[in-house]
mmCIF file of C-alpha atoms in Angstrom:
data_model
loop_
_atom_site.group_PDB
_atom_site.id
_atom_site.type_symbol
_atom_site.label_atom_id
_atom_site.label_comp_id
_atom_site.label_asym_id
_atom_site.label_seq_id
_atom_site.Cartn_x
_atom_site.Cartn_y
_atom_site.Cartn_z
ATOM 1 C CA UNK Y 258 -8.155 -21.022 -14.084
ATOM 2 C CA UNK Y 259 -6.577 -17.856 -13.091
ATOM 3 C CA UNK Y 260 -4.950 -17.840 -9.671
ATOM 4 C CA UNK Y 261 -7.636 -15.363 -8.028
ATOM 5 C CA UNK Y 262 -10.286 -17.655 -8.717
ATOM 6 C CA UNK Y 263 -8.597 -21.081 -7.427
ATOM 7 C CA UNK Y 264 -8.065 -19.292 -4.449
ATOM 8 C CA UNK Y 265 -11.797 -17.935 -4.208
ATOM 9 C CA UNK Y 266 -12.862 -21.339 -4.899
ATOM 10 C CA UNK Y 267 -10.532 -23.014 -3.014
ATOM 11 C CA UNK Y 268 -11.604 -20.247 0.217
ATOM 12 C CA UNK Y 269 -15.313 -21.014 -0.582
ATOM 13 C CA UNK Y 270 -15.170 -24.712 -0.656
ATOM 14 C CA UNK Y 271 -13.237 -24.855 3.136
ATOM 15 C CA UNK Y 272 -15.358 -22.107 4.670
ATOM 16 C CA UNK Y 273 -19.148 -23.364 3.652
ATOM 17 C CA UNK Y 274 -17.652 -27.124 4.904
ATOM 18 C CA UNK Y 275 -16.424 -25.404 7.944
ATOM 19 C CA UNK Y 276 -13.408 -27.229 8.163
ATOM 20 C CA UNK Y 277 -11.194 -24.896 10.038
ATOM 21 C CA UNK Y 278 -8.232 -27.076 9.718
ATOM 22 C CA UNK Y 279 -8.008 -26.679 6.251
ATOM 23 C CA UNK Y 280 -8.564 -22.990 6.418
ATOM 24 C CA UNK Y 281 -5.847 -22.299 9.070
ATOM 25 C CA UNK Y 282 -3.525 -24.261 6.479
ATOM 26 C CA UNK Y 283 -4.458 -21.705 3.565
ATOM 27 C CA UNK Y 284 -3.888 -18.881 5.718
ATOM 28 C CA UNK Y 285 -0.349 -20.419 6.985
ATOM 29 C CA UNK Y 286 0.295 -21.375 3.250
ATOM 30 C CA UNK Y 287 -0.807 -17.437 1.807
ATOM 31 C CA UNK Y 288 1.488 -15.547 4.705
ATOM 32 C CA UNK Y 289 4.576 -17.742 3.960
ATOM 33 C CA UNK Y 290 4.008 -16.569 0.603
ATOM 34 C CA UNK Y 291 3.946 -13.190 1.645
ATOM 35 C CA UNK Y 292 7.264 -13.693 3.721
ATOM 36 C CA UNK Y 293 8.721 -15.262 0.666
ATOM 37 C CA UNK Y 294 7.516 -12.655 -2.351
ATOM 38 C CA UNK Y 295 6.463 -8.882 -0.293
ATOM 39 C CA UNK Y 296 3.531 -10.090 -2.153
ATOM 40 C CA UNK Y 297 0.637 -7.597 -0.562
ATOM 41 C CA UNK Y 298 -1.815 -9.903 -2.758
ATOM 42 C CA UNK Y 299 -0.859 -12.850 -0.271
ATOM 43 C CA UNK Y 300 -0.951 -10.810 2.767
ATOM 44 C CA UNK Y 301 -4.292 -9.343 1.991
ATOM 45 C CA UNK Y 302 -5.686 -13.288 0.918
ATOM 46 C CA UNK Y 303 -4.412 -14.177 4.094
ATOM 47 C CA UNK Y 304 -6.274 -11.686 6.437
ATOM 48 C CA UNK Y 305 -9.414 -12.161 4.008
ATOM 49 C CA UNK Y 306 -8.826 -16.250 5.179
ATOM 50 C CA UNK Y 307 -8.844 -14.758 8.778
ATOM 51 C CA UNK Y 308 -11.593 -12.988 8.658
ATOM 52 C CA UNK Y 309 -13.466 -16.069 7.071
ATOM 53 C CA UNK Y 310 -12.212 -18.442 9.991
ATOM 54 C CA UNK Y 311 -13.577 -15.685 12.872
ATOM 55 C CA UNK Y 312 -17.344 -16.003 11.275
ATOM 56 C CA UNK Y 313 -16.809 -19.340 12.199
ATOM 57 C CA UNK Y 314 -14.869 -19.283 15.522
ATOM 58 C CA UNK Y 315 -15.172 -16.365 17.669
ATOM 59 C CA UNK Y 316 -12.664 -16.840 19.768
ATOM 60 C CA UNK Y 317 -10.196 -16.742 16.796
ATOM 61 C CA UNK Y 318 -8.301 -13.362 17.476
ATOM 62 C CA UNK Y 319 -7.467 -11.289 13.782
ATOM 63 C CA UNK Y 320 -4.511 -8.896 14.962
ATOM 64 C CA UNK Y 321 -4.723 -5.145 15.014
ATOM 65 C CA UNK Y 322 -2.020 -5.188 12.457
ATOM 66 C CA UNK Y 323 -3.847 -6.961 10.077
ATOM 67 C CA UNK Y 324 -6.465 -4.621 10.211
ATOM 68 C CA UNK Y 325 -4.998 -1.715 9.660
ATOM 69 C CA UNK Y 326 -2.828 -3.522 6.541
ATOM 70 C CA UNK Y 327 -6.150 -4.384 5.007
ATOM 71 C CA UNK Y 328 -7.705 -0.894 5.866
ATOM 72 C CA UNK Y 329 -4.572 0.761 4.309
ATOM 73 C CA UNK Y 330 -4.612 -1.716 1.261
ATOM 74 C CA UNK Y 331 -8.359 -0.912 0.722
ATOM 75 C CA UNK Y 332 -8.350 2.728 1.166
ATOM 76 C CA UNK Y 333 -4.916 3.808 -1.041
ATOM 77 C CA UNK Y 334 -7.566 1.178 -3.848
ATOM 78 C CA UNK Y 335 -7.789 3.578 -7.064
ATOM 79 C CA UNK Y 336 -9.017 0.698 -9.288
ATOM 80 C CA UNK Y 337 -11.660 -0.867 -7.600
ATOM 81 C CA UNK Y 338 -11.777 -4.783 -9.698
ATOM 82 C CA UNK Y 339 -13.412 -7.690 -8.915
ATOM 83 C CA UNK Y 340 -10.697 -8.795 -6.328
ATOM 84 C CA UNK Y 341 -10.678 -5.348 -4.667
ATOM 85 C CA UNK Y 342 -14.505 -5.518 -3.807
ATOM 86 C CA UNK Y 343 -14.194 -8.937 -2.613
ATOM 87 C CA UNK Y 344 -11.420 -7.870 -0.129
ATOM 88 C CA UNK Y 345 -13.681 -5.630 1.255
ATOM 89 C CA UNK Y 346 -16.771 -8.148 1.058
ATOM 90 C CA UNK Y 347 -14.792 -10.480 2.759
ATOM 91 C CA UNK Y 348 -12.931 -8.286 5.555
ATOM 92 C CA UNK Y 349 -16.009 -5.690 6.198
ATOM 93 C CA UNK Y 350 -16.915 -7.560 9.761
ATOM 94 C CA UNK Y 351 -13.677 -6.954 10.951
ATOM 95 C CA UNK Y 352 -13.369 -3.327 10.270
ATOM 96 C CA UNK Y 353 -14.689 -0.571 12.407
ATOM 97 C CA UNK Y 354 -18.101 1.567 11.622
ATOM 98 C CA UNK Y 355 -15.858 5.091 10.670
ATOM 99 C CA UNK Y 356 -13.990 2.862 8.108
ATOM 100 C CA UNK Y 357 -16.650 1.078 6.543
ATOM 101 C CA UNK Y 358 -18.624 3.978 5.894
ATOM 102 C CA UNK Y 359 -15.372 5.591 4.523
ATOM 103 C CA UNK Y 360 -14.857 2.937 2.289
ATOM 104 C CA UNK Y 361 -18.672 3.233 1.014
ATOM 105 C CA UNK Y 362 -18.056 6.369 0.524
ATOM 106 C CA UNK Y 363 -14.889 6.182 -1.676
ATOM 107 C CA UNK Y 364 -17.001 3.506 -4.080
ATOM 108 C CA UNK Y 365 -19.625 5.462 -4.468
ATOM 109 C CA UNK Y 366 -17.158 8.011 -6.081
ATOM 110 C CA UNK Y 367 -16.249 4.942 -8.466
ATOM 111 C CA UNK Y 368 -19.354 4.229 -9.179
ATOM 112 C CA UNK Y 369 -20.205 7.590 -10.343
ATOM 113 C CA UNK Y 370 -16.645 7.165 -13.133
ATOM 114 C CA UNK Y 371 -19.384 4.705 -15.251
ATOM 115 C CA UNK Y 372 -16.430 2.369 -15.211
ATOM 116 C CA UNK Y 373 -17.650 -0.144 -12.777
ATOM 117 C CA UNK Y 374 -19.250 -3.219 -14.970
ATOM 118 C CA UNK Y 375 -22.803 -4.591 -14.366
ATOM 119 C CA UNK Y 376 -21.567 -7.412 -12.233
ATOM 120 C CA UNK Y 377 -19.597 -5.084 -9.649
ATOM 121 C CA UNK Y 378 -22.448 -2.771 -10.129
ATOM 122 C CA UNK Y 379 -24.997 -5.487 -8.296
ATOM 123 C CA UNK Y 380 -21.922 -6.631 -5.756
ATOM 124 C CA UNK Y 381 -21.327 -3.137 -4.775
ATOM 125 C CA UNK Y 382 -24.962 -2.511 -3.890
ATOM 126 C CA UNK Y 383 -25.746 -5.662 -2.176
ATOM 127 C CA UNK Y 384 -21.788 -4.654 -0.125
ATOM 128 C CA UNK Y 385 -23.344 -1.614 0.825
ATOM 129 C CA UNK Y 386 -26.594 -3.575 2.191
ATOM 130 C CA UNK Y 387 -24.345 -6.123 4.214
ATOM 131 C CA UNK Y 388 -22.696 -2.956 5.744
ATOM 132 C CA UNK Y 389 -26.262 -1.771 6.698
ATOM 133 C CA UNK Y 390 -26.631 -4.717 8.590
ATOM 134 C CA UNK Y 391 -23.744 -4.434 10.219
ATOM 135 C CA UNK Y 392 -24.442 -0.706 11.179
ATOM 136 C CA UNK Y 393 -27.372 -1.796 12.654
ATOM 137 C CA UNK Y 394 -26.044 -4.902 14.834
ATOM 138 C CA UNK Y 395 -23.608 -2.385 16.247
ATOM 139 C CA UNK Y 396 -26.624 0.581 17.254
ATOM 140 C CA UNK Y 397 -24.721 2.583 14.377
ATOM 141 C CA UNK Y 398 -27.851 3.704 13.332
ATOM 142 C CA UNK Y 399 -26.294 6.807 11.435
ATOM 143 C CA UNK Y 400 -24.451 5.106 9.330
ATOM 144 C CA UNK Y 401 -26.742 2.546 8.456
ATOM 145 C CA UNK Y 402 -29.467 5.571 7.457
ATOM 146 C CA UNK Y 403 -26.558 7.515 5.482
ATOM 147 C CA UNK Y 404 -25.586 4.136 3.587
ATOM 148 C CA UNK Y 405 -28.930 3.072 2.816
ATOM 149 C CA UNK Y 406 -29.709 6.940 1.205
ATOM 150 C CA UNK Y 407 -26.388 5.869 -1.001
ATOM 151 C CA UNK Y 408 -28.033 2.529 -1.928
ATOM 152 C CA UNK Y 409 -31.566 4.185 -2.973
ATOM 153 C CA UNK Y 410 -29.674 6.184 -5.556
ATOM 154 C CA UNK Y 411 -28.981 3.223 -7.296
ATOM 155 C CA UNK Y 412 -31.374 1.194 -7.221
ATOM 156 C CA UNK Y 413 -31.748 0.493 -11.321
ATOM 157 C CA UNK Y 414 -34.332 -1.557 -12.548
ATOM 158 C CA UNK Y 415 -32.402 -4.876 -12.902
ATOM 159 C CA UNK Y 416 -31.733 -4.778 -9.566
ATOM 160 C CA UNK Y 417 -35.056 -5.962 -8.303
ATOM 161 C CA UNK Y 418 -33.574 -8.403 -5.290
ATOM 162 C CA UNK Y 419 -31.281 -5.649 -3.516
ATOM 163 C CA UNK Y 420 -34.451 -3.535 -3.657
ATOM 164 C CA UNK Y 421 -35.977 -6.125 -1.844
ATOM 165 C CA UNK Y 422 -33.212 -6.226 0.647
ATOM 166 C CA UNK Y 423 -33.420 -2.664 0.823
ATOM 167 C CA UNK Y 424 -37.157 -2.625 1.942
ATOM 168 C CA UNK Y 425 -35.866 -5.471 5.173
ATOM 169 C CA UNK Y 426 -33.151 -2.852 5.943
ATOM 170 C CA UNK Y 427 -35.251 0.167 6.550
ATOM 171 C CA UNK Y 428 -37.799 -2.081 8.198
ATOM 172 C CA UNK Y 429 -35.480 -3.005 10.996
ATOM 173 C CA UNK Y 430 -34.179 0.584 10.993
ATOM 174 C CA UNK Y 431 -38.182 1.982 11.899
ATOM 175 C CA UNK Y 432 -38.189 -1.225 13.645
ATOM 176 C CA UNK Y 433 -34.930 0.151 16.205
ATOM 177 C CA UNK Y 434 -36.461 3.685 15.605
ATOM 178 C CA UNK Y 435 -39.764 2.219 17.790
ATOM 179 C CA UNK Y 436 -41.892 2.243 14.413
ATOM 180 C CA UNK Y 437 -42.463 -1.115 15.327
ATOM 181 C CA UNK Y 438 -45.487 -1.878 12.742
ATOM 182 C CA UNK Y 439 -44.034 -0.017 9.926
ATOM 183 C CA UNK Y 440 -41.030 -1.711 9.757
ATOM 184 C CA UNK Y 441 -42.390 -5.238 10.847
ATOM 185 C CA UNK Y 442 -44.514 -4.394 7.688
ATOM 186 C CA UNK Y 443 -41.789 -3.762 4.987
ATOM 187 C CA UNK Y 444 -39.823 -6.644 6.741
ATOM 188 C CA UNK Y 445 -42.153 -9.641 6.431
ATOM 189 C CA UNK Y 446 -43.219 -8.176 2.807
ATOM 190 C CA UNK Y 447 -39.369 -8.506 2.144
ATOM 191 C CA UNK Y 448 -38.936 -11.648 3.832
ATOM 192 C CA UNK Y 449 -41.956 -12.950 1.715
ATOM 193 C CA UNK Y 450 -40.624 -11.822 -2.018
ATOM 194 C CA UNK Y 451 -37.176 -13.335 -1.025
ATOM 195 C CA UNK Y 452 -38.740 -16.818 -0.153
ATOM 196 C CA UNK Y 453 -40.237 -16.672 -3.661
ATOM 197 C CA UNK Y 454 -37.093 -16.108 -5.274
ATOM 198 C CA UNK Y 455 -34.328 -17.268 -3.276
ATOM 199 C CA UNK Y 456 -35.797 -19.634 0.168
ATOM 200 C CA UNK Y 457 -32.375 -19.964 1.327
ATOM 201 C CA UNK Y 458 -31.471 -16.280 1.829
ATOM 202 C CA UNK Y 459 -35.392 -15.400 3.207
ATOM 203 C CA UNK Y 460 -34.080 -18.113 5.698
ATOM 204 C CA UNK Y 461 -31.007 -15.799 6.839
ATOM 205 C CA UNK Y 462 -32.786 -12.808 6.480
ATOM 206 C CA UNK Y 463 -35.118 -14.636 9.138
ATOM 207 C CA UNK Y 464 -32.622 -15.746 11.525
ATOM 208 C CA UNK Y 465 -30.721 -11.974 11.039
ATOM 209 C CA UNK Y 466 -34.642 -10.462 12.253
ATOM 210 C CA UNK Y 467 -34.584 -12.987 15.306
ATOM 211 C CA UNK Y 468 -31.189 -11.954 16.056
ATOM 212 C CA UNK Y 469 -32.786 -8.108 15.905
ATOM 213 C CA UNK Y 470 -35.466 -8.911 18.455
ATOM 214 C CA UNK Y 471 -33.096 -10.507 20.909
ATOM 215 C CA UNK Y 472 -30.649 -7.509 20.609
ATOM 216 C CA UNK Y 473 -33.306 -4.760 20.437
ATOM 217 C CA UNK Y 474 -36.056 -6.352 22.881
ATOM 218 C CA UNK Y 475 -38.666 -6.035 19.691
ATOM 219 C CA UNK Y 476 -41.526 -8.224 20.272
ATOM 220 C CA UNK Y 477 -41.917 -10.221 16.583
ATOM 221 C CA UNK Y 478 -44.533 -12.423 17.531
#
């Protein structure tokens, strides 16, 4: 196994057990290792562990330092592979609205080189749905309209469970936009497709829509 994906696995295994302990040990171990080689691969593996450890403790501060290293790393990218996207996948809650939609921008232009595979191809879309999201949790409703217009470009026909998620985003965007039916509509209909194939993520697309209604005052019920 390759180093890249030990660590993913490694990362993945600490994080869904929540055992902070262990994560604040990677990210000790991967920023020695940057001390010790200039390594930017550790530095950026240890700000992606950071990031990881602040979805699970908020009160875990990330340094403005280490944001703009990762924003610099991610935005000199002209190779986007399979580590580069998950940098960005991983760090994108930590970055602010201007970059994010920067960043979108810039892979859209790889996108449009043909060189991005299949896989990246589906991991790129559903990146550009997760920034929605977070658009829309911060009121950037702007950006979340502009990056949703990117993802409709693309929606190919083997990509029929981002155009689901696609239908729940612009349902909560009519939904903030006071088209309260209309989007209620195309979110439940999404909700409902993604319980059919995957129950766990209709579950977080649930609790995400709860979340909405607390933030935006939307009556659900």
């Amino acid at each position: 196994m390759n180093p890249y994906k030990k660590f993913i696995n490694t990362l993945s295994y600490w994080y869904i057990a929540k055992d902070l302990d262990s994560l604040h040990e990677m990210r000790k171990s991967e920023s020695n290792l940057f001390l010790e080689t200039k390594n930017e691969y550790h530095k950026c593996n240890a700000i992606i562990i950071a990031a990881l450890i602040k979805n699970l403790d908020a009160s875990f501060e990330i340094l403005d330092y280490e944001k703009e290293f990762i924003t610099g790393y991610i935005m000199k990218c002209e190779i986007w592979t399979s580590y580069e996207i998950s940098i960005f996948g991983n760090t994108i809650e930590i970055l602010n609205s201007y970059t994010i939609s920067t960043i979108v921008k810039e892979l859209e232009t790889y996108m449009n080189t043909k060189k991005v595979t299949q896989k990246n191809f589906k991991n790129i879309i559903n990146l550009f749905l997760n920034a929605c999201i977070i658009f829309i949790r911060r009121e950037d409703f702007t950006y979340a309209e502009n990056t949703l217009n990117i993802v409709k470009k693309y929606l190919q026909p083997f990509l029929f469970f981002e155009k689901t998620r696609s239908l729940y985003v612009e349902g909560l965007i009519l939904m903030a936009n006071q088209e309260i039916k209309r989007g209620l509509e195309l979110v439940n209909d999404s909700i409902y497709i993604m319980s059919k194939l995957e129950p766990k993520f209709a579950e977080e697309h649930e609790i995400e829509l709860k979340k909405f209604n607390l933030q935006f005052g939307v009556n659900i019920e």
